[in-house]
Coordinates of C-alpha atoms in Angstrom, one line a residue:
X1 CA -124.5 -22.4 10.5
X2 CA -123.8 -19.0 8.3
X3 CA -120.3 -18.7 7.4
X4 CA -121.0 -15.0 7.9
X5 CA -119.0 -12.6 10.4
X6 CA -121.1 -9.8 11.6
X7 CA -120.4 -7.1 13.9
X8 CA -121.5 -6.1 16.8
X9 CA -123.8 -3.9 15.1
X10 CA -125.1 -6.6 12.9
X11 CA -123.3 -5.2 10.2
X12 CA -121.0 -7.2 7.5
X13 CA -117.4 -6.3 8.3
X14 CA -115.6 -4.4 5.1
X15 CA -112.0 -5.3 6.2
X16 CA -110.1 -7.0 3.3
X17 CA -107.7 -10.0 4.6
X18 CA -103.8 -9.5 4.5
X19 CA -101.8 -9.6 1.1
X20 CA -99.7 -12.7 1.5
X21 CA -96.6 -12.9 -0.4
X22 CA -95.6 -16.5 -2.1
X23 CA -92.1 -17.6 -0.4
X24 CA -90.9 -19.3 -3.8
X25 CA -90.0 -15.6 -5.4
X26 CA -87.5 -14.7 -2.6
X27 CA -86.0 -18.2 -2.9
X28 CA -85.4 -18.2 -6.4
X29 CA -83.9 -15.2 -6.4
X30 CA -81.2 -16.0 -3.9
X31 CA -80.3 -19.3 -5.4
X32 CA -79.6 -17.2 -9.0
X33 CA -77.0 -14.9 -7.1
X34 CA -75.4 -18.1 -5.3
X35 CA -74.9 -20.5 -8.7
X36 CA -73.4 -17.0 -10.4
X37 CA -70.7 -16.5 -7.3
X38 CA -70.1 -20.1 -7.6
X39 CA -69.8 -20.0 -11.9
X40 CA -67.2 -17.4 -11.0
X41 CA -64.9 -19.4 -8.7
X42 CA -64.8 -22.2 -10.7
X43 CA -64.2 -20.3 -13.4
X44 CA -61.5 -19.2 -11.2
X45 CA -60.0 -22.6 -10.2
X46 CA -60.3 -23.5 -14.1
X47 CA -57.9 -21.0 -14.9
X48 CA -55.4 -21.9 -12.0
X49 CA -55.7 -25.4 -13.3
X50 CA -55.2 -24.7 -17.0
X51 CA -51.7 -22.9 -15.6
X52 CA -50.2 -26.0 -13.4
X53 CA -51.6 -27.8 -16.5
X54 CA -49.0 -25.8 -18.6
X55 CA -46.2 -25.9 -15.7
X56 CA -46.7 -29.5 -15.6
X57 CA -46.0 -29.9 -19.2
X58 CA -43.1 -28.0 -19.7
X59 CA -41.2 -29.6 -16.8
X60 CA -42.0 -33.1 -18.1
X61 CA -40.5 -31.8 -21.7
X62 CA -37.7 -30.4 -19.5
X63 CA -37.0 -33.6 -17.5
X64 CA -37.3 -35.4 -21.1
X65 CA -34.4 -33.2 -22.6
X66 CA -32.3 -33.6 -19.0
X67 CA -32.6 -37.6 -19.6
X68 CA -31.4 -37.6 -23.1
X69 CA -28.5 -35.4 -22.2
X70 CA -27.8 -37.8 -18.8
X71 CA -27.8 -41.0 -20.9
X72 CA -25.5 -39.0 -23.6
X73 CA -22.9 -38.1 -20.5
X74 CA -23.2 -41.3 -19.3
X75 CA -22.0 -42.7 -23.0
X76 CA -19.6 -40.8 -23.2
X77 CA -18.3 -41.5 -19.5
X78 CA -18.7 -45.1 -20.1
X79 CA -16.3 -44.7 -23.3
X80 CA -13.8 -43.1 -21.5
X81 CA -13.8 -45.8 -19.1
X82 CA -13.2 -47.8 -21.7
X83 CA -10.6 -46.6 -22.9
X84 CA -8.6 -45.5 -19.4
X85 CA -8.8 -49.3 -18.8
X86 CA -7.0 -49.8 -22.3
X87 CA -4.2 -47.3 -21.1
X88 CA -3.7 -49.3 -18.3
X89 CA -3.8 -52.5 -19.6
X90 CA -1.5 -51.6 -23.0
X91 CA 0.5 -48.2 -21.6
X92 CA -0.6 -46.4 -24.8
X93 CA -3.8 -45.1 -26.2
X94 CA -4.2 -42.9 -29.2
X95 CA -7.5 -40.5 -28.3
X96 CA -8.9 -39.5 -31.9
X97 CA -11.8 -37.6 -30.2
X98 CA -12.0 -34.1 -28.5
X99 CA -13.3 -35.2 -24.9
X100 CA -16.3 -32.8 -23.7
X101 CA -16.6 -31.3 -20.4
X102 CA -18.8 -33.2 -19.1
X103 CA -19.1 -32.3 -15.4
X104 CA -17.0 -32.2 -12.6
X105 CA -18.1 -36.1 -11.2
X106 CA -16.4 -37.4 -14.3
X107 CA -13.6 -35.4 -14.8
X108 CA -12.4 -36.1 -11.3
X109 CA -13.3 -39.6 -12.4
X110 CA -11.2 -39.8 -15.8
X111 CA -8.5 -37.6 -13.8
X112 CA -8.3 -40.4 -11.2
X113 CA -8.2 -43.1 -13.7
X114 CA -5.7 -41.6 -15.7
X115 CA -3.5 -41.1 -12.7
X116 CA -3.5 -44.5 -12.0
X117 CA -2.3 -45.9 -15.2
X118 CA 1.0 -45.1 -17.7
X119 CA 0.3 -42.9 -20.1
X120 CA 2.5 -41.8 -22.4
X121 CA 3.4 -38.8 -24.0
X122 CA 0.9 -37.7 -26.9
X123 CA 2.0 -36.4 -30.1
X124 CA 1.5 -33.1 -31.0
X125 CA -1.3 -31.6 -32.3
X126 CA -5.6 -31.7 -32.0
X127 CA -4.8 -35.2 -29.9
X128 CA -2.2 -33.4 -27.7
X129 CA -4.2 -30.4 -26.9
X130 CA -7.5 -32.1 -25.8
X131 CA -8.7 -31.8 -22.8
X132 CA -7.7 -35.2 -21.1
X133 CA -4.4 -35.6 -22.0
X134 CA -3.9 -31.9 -20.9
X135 CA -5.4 -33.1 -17.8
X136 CA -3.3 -36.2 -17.6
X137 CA 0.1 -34.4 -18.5
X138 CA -0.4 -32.0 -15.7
X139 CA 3.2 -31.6 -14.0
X140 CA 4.0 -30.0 -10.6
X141 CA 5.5 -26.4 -10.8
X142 CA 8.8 -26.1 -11.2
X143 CA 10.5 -23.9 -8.0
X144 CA 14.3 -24.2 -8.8
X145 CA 14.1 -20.6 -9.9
X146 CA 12.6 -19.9 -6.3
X147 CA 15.0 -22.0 -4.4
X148 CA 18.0 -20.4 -6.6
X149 CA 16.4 -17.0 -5.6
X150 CA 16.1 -17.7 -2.1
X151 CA 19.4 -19.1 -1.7
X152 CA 21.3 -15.8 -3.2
X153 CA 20.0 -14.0 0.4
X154 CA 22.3 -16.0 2.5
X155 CA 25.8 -16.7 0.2
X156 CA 28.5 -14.4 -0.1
X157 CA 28.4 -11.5 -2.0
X158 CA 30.3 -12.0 -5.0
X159 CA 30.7 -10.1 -8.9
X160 CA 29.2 -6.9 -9.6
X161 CA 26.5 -5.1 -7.4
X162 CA 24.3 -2.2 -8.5
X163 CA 21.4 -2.1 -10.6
X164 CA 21.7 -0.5 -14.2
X165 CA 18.9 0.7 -17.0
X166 CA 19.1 -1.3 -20.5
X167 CA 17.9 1.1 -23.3
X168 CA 16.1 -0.5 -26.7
X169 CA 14.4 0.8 -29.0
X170 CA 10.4 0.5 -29.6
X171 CA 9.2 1.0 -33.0
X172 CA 5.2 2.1 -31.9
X173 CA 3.3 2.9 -28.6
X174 CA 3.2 -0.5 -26.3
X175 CA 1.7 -0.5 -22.0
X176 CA 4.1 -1.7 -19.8
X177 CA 2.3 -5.6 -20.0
X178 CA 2.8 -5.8 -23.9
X179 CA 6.4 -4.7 -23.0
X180 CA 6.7 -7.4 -20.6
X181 CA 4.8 -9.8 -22.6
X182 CA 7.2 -9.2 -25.6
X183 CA 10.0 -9.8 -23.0
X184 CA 9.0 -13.0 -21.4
X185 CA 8.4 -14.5 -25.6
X186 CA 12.0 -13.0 -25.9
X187 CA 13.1 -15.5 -23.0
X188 CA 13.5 -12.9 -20.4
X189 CA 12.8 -13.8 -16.6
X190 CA 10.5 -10.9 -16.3
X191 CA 10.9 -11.3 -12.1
X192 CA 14.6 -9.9 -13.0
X193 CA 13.4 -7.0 -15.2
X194 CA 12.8 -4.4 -11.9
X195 CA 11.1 -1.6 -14.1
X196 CA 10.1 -0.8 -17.4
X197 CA 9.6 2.7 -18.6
X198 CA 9.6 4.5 -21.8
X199 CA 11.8 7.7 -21.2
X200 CA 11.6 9.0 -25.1
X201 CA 9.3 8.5 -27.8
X202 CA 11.1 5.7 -29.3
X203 CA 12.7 4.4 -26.4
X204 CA 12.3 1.5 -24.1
X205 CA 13.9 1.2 -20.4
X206 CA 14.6 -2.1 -18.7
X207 CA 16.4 -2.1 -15.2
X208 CA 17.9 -5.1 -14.2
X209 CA 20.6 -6.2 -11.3
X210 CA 24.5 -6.0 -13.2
X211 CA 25.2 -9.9 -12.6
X212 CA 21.9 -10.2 -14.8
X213 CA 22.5 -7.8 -17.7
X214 CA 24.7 -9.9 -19.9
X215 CA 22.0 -12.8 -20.1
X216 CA 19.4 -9.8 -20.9
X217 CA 22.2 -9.0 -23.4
X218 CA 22.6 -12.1 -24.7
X219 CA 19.0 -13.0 -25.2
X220 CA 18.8 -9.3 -27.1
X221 CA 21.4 -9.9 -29.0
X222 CA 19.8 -13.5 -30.3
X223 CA 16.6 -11.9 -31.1
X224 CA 18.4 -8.8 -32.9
X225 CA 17.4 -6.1 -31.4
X226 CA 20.2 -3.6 -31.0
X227 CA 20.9 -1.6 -27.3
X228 CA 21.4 2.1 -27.0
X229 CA 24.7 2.2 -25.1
X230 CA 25.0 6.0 -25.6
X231 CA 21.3 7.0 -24.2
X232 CA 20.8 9.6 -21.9
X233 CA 17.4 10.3 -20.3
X234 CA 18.2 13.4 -18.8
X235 CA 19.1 15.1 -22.6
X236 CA 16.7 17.8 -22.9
X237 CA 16.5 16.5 -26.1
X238 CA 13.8 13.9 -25.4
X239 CA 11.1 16.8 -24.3
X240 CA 8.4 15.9 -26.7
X241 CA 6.1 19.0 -25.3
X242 CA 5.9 21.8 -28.0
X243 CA 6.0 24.7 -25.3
X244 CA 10.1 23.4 -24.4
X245 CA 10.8 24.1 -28.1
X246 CA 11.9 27.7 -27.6
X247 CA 12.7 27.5 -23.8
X248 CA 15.9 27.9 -22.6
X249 CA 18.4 25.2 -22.0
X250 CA 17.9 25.8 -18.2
X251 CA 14.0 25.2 -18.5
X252 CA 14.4 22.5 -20.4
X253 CA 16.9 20.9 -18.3
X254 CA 14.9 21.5 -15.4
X255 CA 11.7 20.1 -16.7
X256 CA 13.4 16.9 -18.1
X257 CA 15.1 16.6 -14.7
X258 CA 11.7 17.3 -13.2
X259 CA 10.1 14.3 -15.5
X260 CA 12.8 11.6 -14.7
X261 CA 12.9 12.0 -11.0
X262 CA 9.0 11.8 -11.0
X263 CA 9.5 8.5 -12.8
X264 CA 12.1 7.5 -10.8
X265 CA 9.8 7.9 -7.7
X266 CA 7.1 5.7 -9.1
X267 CA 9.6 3.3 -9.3
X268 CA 11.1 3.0 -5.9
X269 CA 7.1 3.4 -5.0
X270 CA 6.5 0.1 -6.7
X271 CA 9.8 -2.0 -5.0
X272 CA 9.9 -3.6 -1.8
X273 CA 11.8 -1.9 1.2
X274 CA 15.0 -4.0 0.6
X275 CA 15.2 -3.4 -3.5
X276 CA 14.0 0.2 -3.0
X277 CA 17.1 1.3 -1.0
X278 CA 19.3 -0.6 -3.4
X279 CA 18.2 1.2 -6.5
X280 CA 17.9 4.8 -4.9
X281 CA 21.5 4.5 -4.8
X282 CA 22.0 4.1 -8.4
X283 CA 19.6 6.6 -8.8
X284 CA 21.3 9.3 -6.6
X285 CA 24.8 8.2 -8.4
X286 CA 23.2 9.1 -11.7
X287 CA 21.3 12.5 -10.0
X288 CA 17.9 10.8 -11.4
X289 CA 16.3 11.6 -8.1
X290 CA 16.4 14.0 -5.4
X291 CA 17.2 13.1 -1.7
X292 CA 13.9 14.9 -0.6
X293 CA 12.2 11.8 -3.0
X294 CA 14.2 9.5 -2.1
X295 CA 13.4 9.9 2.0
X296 CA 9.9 10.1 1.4
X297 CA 9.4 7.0 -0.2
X298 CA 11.4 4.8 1.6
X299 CA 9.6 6.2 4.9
X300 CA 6.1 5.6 3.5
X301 CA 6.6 1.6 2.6
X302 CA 4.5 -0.2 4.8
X303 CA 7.7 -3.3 4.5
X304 CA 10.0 -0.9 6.2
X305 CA 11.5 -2.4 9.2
X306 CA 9.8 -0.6 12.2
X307 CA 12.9 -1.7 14.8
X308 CA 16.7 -1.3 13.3
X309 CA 18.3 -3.6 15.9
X310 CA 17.6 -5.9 18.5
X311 CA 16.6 -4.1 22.0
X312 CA 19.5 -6.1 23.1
X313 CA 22.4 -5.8 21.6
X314 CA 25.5 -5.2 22.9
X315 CA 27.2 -3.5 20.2
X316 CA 24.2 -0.8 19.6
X317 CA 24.5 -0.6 23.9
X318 CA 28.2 -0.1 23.8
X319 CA 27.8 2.9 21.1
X320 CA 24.9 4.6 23.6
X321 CA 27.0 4.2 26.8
X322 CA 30.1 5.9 25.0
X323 CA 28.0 8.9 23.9
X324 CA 26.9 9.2 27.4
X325 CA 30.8 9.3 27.9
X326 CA 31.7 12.1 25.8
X327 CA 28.2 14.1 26.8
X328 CA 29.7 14.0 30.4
X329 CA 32.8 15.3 29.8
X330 CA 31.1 17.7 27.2
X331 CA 29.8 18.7 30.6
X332 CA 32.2 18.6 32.9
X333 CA 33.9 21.0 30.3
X334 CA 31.1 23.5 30.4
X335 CA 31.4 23.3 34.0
X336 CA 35.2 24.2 34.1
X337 CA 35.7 28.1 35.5
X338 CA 38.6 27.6 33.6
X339 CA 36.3 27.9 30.2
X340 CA 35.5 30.9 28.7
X341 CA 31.9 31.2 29.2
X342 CA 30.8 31.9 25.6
X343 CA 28.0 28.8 25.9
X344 CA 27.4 29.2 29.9
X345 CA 24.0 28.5 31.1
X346 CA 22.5 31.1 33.4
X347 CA 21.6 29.0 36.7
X348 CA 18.5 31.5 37.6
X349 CA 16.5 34.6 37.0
X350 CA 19.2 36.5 39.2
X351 CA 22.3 35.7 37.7
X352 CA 24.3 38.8 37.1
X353 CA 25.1 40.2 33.8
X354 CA 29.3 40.5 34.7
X355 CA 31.1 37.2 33.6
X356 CA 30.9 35.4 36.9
X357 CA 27.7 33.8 35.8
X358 CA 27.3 30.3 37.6
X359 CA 27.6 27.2 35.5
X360 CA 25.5 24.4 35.5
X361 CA 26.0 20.7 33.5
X362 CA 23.0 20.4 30.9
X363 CA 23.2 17.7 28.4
X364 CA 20.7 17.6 25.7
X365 CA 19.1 14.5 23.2
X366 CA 17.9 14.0 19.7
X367 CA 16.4 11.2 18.8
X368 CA 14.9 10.5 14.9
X369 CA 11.7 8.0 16.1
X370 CA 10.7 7.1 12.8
X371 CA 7.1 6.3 14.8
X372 CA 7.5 6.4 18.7
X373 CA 5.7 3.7 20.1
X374 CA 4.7 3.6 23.7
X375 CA 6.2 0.2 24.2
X376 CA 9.6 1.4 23.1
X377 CA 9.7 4.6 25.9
X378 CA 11.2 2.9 28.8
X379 CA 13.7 1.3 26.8
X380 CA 14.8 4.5 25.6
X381 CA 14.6 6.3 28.7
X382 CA 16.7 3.5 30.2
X383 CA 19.7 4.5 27.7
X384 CA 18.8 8.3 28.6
X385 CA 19.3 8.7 32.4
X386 CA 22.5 11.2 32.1
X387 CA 20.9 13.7 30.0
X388 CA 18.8 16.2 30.9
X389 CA 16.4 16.7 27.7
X390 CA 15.6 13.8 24.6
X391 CA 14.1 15.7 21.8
X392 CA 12.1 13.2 19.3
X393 CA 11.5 13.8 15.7
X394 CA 9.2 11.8 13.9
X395 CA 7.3 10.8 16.4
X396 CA 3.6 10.3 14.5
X397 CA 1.9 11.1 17.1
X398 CA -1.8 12.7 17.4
X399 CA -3.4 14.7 20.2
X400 CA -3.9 13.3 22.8
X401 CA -1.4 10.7 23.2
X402 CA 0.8 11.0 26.1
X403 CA 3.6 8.8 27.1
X404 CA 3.6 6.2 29.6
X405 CA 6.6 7.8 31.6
X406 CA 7.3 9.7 35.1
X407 CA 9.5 12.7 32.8
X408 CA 7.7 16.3 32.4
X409 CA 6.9 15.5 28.3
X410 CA 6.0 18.1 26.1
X411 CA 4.4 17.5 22.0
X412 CA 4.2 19.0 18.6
X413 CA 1.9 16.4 17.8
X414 CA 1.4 14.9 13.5
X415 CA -1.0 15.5 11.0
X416 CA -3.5 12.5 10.2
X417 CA -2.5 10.1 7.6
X418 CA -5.7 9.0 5.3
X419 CA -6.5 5.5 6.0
X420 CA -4.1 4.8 8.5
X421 CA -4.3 4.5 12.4
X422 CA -1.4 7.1 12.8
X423 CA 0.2 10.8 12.0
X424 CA 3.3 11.8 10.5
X425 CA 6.0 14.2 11.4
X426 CA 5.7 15.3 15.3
X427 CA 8.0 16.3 17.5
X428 CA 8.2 15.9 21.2
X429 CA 10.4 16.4 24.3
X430 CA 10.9 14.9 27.8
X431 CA 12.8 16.5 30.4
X432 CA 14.4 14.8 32.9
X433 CA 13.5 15.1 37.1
X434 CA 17.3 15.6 37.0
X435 CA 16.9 18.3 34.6
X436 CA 18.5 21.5 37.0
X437 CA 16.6 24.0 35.1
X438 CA 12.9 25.4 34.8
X439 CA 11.2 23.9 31.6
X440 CA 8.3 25.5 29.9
X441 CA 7.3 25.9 26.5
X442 CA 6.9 29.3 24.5
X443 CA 5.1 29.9 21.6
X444 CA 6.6 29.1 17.7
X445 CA 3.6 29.4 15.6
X446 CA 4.9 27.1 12.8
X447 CA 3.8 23.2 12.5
X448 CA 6.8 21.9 12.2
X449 CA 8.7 23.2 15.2
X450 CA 8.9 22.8 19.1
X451 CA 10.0 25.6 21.3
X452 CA 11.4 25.5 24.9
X453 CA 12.5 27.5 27.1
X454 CA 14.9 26.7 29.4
X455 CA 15.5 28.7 32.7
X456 CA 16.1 32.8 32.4
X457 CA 16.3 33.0 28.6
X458 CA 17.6 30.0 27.2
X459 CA 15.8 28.9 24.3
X460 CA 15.8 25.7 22.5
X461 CA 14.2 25.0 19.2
X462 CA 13.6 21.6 17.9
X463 CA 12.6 21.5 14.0
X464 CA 11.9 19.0 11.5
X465 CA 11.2 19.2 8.0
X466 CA 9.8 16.5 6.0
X467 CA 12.6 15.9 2.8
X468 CA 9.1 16.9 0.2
X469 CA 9.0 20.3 2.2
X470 CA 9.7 22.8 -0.8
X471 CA 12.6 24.9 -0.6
X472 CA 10.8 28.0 -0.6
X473 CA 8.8 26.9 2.6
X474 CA 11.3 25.8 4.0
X475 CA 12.9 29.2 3.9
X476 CA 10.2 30.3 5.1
X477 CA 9.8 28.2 8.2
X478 CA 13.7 29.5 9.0
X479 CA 12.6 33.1 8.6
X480 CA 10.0 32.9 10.6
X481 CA 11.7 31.1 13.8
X482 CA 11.3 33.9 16.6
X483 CA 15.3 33.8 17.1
X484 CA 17.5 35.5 19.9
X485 CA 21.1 35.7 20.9
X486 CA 20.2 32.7 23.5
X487 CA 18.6 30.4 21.2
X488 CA 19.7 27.3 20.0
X489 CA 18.2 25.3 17.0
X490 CA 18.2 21.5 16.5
X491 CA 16.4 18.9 15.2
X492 CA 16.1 16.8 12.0
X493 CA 16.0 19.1 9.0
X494 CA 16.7 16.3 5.8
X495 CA 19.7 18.9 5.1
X496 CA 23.2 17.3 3.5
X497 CA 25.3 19.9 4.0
X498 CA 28.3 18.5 1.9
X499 CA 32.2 18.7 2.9
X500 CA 30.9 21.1 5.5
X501 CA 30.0 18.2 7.5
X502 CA 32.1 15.6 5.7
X503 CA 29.1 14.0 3.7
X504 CA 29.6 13.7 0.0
X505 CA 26.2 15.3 -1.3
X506 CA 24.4 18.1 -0.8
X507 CA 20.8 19.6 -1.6
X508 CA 19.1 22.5 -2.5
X509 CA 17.8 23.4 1.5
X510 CA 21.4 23.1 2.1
X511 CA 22.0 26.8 1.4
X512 CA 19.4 28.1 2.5
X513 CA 20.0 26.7 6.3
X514 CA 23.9 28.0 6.0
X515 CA 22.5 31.3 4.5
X516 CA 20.0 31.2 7.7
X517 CA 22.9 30.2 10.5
X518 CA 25.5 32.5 8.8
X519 CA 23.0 35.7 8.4
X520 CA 22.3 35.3 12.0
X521 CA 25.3 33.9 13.5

């Protein structure tokens, strides 16, 4: 049989057989690229390895070093042990060792221990001072001082009252803790010293209460140090500023007034409520503050007793129904034909201009809030039912607070206060049902005033002027008051007017308001 293939055409066929390509190439080649991915990840995992190898190690040095220290603590906790239970068993031990701190499990352990037992005083010295016996010597606080202290606000008042400045010299610049530091190694109660300034270069200033000023004495006059009895702060002497050195005695006088009232208001800034109006008094005595200072701080302490009195007390009642009294027959006056009718009220629009003018009784209010809360309306509107118009001053109030009452009210409302929920100054007005004329309210232009008019041309204008209103604005805010022959001005202007009023002081807006009421009657 021929292994021959012929064609049809009895021809030997010329086509070649297919190339066939070995299988093992392809193989091998895909088995290099798989070992070289896997050479990389273990190299991979090597690495990690080699850095929990080096982890591993240090925190087995670590835990090494954290056993030798434990089995040191526990030593020395195991000594002290020992020797607590000698304390208690003897009374005494003698420690000869500075005790570590060795953690808070065994020193409330040794404290414990050591409160159980005896243990006597240590001598003094390295022993004395070591940590456990300063532990075992604790002793409660002593609060006699506090209980004397506390006791003075309800016995009688006996020796001198008033507060008083005790000048000593300084020798070198000091702050006001060295001062007091030096003080309390001098043995003085530095809760009795009030203040501490330096009013002159060389001069120190200690205010204490009279009754305490001849122990401060005393304990100066132990540690040798000598008192200026004859200083005065407000010599223009002490001015240390170059520019004051050819000024007039009126400049400087003025400037070292200037200085110690500025001082003197960081001080009363710094007291409590209570202490504060104590010591303004001894201030005013000595003119080492204004009244305008004075006011302001006392009304800016956040301890200052919101409610003088109790809403019922019978005294305060008694004093409001007698002013009710004497505003009725202030009335009943006006309403006499038999007056002369220099302060008549014209009853309406049409009232003639001859002197057979109708009069009507109108009885007008003024009321220093100090903060008008809405809680506190009715109870003053209860106290309030004969007049005919309450004008209140001070009454911190910011737009648009109205108040919870049935009476036609009418506001100057406060400037903001930064960082508190409330305004200051304010003035407001609420006019009775009762009230028998026509109330409306006519432009003042001025922050600090409330105009009303009442009826035909009746005009009333409630002021007030905070006591730190200069004097120059405050002249201003009187020259500027749109005033006729009908208008009538009231209010709360901080003004001590002297023996004109029977008060003993008087300030510097004084003359500017009896210059303003006397230039235009």
């Amino acid at each position: 049989m021929s292994t021959n293939s012929f064609s049809s055409s009895g021809r030997m066929s010329t086509t070649r057989p297919p190339t066939v390509v070995p299988t093992g190439v392809s193989t091998a080649s895909i088995s290099i690229q798989d070992l070289f991915s896997k050479f990389q990840e273990l190299e991979q995992r090597v690495s990690y390895h080699d850095g929990l190898l080096r982890q591993l190690e240090e925190l087995q040095a670590e835990n090494a070093h954290l056993k030798k220290m434990t089995n040191e603590q526990s030593e020395e906790i195991a000594t002290l042990r020992a020797k607590l239970g000698s304390v208690t068993s003897s009374g005494s031990v003698k420690i000869t060792k500075t005790v570590p701190k060795v953690g808070n499990v065994a020193a409330a352990s040794a404290i414990s221990e050591m409160e159980d037992g005896n243990v006597n005083t240590m001598p003094p010295g390295t022993e004395a001072s070591s940590w456990a016996v300063v532990a075992a010597n604790g002793k409660p606080r002593n609060k006699v001082r506090r209980r004397l202290a506390a006791a003075r606000g309800f016995q009688p008042v006996s020796g001198d009252q008033g507060f008083e400045y005790v000048y000593i010299p300084r020798s070198r610049r000091m702050s006001y803790s060295e001062a007091r530091r030096r003080l309390s190694r001098l043995g003085v109660d530095n809760w009795r010293v009030l203040d501490v300034c330096f009013p002159a270069h060389s001069v120190a200033g200690l205010l204490v209460h009279l009754q305490y000023k001849p122990v401060l004495l005393g304990l100066l006059e132990r540690a040798k140090v000598p008192v200026l009895t004859d200083f005065d702060p407000l010599d223009p002497q002490h001015l240390a500023d170059p520019t004051y050195a050819t000024a007039s005695i009126d400049t400087r006088l003025t400037a070292i007034a200037t200085i110690v009232n500025e001082r003197c208001s960081r001080t009363l800034e710094r007291l409590r409520y209570p202490v504060a109006v104590a010591v303004s008094k001894f201030f005013l005595a000595n003119a080492m503050v204004s009244d305008e200072v004075v006011s302001e701080v006392l009304s800016s302490k956040g301890d200052r007793p919101t409610i003088r009195r109790h809403r019922d007390d019978p005294v305060e009642d008694m004093a409001m129904d007698l002013n009710t009294y004497y505003y009725n027959a202030s009335s009943r006056q006006v309403s006499d034909p038999s007056i002369p009718s220099s302060h008549s009220i014209p009853l309406s629009p049409s009232t003639p201009s001859n002197h057979q003018s109708s009069l009507v009784p109108l009885t007008i209010g003024l009321w220093n809030a100090n903060g008008l809360q809405a809680s506190t309306v009715d109870d003053l509107l209860r106290h309030c039912q004969s007049f005919s118009l309450v004008f209140i001053t001070e009454t911190w109030l910011l737009p648009p607070a109205r108040l919870p009452t049935s009476w036609q009210q009418f506001h100057l409302y406060g400037s903001p206060v930064a960082g508190q929920y409330r305004g200051s100054m304010g003035v407001s007005a609420l006019v009775s049902p009762r009230c028998p004329l026509p109330v409306v309210e006519f432009p003042v232009n001025c922050k600090y005033a409330l105009g009303l008019q009442l009826g035909r041309s009746l005009r009333l204008i409630c002021l007030y002027l905070p006591p730190s209103l200069p004097t120059a604005e405050v002249q201003s805010v009187l020259d500027s008051l749109p005033l006729t022959d009908d208008t009538i001005i009231c209010g709360d202007l901080n003004v001590r007017l002297g023996r004109l009023v029977g008060d003993s002081r008087t300030n510097m807006r004084s003359c500017r308001v009896i210059g303003t009421s006397g230039h235009d009657g």
